Tab-separated table of C-alpha atoms in Angstrom:
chain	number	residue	atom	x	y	z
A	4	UNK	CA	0.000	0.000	0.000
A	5	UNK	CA	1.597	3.381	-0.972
A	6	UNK	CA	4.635	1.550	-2.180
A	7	UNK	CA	5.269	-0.237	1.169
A	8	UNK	CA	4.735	-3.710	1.713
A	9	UNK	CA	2.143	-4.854	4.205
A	10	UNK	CA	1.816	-8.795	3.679
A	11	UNK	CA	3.907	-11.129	1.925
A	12	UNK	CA	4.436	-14.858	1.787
A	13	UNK	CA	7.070	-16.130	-0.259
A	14	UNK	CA	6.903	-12.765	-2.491
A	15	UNK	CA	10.547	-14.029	-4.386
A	16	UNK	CA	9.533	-17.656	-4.842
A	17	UNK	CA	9.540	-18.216	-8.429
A	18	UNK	CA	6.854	-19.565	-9.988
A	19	UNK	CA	4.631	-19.781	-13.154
A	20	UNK	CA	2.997	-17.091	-14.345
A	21	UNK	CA	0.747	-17.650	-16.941
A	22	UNK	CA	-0.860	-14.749	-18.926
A	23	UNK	CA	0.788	-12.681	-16.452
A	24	UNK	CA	3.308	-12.393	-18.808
A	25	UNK	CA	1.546	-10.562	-21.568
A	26	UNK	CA	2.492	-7.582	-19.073
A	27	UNK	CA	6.000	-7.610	-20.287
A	28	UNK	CA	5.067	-8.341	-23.869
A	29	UNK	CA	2.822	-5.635	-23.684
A	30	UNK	CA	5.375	-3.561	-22.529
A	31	UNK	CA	7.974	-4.247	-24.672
A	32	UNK	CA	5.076	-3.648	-27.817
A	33	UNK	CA	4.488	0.303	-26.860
A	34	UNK	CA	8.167	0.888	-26.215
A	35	UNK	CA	8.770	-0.516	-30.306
A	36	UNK	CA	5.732	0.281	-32.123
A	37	UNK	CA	3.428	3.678	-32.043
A	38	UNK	CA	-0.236	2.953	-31.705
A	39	UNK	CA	-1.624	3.209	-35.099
A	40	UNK	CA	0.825	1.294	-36.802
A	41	UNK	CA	-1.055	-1.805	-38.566
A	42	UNK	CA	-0.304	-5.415	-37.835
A	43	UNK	CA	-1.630	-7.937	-41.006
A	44	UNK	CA	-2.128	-11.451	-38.751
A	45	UNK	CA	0.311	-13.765	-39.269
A	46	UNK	CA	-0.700	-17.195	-39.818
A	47	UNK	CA	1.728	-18.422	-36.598
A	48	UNK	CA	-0.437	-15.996	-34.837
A	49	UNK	CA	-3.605	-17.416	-36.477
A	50	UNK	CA	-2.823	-20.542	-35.410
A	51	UNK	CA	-1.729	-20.027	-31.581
A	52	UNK	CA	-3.778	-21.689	-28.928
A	53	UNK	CA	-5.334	-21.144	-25.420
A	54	UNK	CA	-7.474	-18.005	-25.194
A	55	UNK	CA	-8.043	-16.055	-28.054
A	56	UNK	CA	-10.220	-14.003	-30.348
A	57	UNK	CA	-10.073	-16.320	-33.080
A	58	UNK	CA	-8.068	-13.956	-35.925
A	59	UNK	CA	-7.411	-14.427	-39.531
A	60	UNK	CA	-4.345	-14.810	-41.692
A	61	UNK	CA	-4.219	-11.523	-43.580
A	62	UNK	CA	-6.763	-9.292	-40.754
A	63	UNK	CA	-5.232	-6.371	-40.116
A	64	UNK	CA	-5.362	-4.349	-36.445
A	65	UNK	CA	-3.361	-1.428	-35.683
A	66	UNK	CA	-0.852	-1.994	-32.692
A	67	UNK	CA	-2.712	-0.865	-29.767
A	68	UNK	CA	-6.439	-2.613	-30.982
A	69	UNK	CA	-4.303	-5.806	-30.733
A	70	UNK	CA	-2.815	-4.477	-27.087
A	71	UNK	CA	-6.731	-3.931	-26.313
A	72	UNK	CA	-7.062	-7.396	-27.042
A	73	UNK	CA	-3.782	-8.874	-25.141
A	74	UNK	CA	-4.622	-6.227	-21.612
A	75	UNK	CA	-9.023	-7.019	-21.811
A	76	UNK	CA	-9.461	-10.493	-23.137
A	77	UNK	CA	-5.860	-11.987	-22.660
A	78	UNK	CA	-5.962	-12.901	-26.609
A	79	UNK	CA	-3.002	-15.261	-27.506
A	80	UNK	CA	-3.062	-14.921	-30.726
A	81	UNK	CA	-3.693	-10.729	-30.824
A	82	UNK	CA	-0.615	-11.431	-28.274
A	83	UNK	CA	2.077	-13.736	-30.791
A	84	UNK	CA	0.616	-11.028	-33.661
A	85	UNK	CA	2.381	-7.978	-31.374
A	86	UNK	CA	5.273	-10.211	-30.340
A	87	UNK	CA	5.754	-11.092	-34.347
A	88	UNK	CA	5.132	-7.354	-35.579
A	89	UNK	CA	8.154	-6.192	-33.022
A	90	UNK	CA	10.824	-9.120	-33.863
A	91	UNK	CA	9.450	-11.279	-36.511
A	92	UNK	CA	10.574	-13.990	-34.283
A	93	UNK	CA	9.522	-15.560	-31.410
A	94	UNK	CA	13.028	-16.481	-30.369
A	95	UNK	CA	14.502	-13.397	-30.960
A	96	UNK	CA	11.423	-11.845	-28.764
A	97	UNK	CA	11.503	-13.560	-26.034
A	98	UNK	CA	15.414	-12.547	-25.877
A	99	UNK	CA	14.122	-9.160	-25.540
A	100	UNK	CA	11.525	-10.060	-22.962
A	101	UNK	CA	14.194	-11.373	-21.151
A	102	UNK	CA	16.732	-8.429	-21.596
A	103	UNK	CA	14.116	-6.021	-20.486
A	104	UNK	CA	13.619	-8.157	-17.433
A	105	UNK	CA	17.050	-7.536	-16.658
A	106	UNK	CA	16.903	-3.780	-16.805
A	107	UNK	CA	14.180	-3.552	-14.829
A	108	UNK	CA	15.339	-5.324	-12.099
A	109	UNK	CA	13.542	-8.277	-12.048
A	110	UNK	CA	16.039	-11.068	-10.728
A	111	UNK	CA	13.441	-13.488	-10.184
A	112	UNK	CA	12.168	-13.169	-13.717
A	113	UNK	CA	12.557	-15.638	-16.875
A	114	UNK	CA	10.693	-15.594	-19.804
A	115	UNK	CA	10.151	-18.951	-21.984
A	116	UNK	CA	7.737	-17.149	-24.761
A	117	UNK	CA	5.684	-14.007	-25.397
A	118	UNK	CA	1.646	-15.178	-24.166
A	119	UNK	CA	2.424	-17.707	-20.871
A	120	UNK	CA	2.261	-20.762	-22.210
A	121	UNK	CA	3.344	-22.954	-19.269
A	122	UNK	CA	5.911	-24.654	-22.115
A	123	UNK	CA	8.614	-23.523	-22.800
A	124	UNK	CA	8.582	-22.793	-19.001
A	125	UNK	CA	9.102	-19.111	-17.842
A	126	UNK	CA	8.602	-18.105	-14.296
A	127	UNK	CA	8.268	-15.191	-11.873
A	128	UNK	CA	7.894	-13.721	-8.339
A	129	UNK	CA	5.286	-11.743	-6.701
A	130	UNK	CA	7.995	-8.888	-5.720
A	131	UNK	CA	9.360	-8.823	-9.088
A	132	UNK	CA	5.740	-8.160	-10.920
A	133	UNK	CA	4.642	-5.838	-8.424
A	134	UNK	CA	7.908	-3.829	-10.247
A	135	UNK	CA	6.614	-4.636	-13.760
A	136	UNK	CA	2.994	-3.876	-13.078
A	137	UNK	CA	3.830	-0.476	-11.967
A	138	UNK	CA	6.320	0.183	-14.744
A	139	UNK	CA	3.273	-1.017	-17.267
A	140	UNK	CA	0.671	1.367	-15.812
A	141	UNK	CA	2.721	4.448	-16.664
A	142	UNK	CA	2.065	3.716	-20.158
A	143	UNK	CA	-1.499	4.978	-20.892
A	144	UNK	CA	-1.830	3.114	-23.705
A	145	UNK	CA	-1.680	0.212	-21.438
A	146	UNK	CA	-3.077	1.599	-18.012
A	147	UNK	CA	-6.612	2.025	-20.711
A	148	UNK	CA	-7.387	-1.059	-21.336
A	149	UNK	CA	-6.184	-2.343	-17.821
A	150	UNK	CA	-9.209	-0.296	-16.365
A	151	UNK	CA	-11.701	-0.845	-18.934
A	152	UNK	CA	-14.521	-2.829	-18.590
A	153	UNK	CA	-15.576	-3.094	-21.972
A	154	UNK	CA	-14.245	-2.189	-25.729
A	155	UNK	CA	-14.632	-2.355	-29.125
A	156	UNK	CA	-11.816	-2.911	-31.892
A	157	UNK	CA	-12.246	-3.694	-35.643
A	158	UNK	CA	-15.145	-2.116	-38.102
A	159	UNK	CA	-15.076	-0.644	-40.932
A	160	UNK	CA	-13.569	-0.771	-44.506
A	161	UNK	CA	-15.064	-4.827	-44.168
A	162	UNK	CA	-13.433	-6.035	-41.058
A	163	UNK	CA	-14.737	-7.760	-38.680
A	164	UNK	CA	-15.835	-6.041	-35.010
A	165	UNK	CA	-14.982	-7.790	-31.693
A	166	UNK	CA	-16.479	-6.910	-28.557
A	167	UNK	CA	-13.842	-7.584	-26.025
A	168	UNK	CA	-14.843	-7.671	-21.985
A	169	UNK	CA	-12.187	-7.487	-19.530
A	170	UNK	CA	-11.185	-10.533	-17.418
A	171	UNK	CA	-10.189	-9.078	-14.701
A	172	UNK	CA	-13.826	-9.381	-12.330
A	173	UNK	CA	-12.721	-6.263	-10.476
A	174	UNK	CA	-12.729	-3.819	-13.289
A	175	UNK	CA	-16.108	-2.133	-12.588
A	176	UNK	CA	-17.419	-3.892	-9.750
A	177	UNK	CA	-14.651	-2.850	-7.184
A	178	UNK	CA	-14.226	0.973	-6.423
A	179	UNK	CA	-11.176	2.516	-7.530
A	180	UNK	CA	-9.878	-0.305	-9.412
A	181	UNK	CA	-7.540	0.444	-11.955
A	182	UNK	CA	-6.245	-2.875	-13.344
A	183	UNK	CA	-4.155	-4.987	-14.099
A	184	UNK	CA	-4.776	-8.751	-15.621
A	185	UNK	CA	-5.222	-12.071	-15.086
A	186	UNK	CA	-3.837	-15.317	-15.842
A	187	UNK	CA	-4.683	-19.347	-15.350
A	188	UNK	CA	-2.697	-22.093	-16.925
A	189	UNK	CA	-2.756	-25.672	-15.437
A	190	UNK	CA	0.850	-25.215	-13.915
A	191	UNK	CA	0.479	-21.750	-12.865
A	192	UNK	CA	-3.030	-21.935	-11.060
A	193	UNK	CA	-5.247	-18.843	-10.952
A	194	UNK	CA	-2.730	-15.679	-11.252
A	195	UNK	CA	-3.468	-12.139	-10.960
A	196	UNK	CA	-1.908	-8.750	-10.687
A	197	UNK	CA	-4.521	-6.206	-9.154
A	198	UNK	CA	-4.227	-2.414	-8.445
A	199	UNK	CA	-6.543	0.368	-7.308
A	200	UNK	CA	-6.503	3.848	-5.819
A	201	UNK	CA	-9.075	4.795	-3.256
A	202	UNK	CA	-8.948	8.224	-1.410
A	203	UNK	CA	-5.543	9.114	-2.385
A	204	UNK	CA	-4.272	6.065	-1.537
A	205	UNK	CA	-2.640	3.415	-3.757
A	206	UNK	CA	-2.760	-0.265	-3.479
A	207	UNK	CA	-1.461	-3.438	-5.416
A	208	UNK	CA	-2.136	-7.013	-4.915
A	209	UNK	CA	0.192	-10.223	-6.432
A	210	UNK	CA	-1.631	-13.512	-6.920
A	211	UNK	CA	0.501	-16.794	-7.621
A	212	UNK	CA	-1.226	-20.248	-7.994
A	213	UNK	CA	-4.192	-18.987	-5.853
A	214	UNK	CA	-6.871	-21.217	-5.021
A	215	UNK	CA	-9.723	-18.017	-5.197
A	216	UNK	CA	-8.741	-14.576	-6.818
A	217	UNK	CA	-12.543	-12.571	-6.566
């Protein structure tokens, strides 16, 4: 609360993180690629698993619809699309995931791919993404869509319009909530990074493998 740690337990173990890790992707996407720049879909992209909106080879988004996508609905393939648009590689951006890891800090932090697949394996701490969700929510073109309940991308010119609703249960039910996502794999358990601001006062909560999040 306020920056100052009130409860822990076992804050540096490391452990899975799921879709948790779209935060760094995300992050690493507006520090490459202004907002309006478009992004065609890929057809690795097209064809990536888990959650997702269920995009096209040859659709075209610009960058921050697709972030809309990665921050509300935790979309893996809107998610490999950004990760493909910055490197054209998933190798070569997960290197940077990792890299930017480094510079921030985070020394319980490893990256195994871009969405939070629990293979490759990547893992994290609770201390270390209380860092990266603050870093993320001084980008407003990610601290939006953290706090949104509800959006709209696509339309027009013949594309296709997705209404995307925010999985984080907080967003508009819980006062002064201002993000920041979720995350469930079968290795990782129920995940989630949560922040709000009440009165002045600033608060963040770190999930790992929890048995209830709401």
């Amino acid at each position: 609360r306020d920056g100052v740690v009130v409860m822990a337990h076992r804050a540096d173990a490391r452990l899975p993180v799921a879709s948790l890790t779209k935060l760094m992707t995300a992050l690493l996407v507006v520090e490459s690629l202004p907002g309006g720049t478009p992004v065609t879909i890929d057809p690795r992209a097209a064809r990536e698993g888990g959650s997702r909106l269920g995009l096209r080879v040859g659709e075209r988004f610009s960058v921050d619809e697709l972030l809309a996508a990665v921050m509300m609905a935790s979309a893996n393939d809107a998610c490999l699309a950004l990760a493909l648009a910055v490197a054209g590689d998933v190798g070569r951006f997960v290197a940077r995931m990792n890299a930017r890891a480094e510079g921030l800090g985070l020394h319980d932090t490893r990256f195994g791919n871009p969405c939070g697949h629990d293979r490759p394996a990547g893992w994290s701490s609770a201390r270390d993404l209380r860092v990266l969700a603050h870093r993320v929510l001084e980008e407003p073109r990610l601290s939006g869509p953290a706090g949104a309940v509800r959006a709209r991308i696509g339309g027009g010119a013949g594309r296709r319009v997705f209404e995307l609703v925010n999985r984080n249960e907080l967003v508009g039910r819980y006062p002064g909530i201002t993000g920041v996502k979720t995350g469930y794999t079968p290795a990782a358990g129920r995940c989630l990074v949560a922040t709000a601001v009440r009165g002045g006062r600033r608060a963040a909560l770190e999930l790992l493998g929890a048995r209830e999040r709401w």
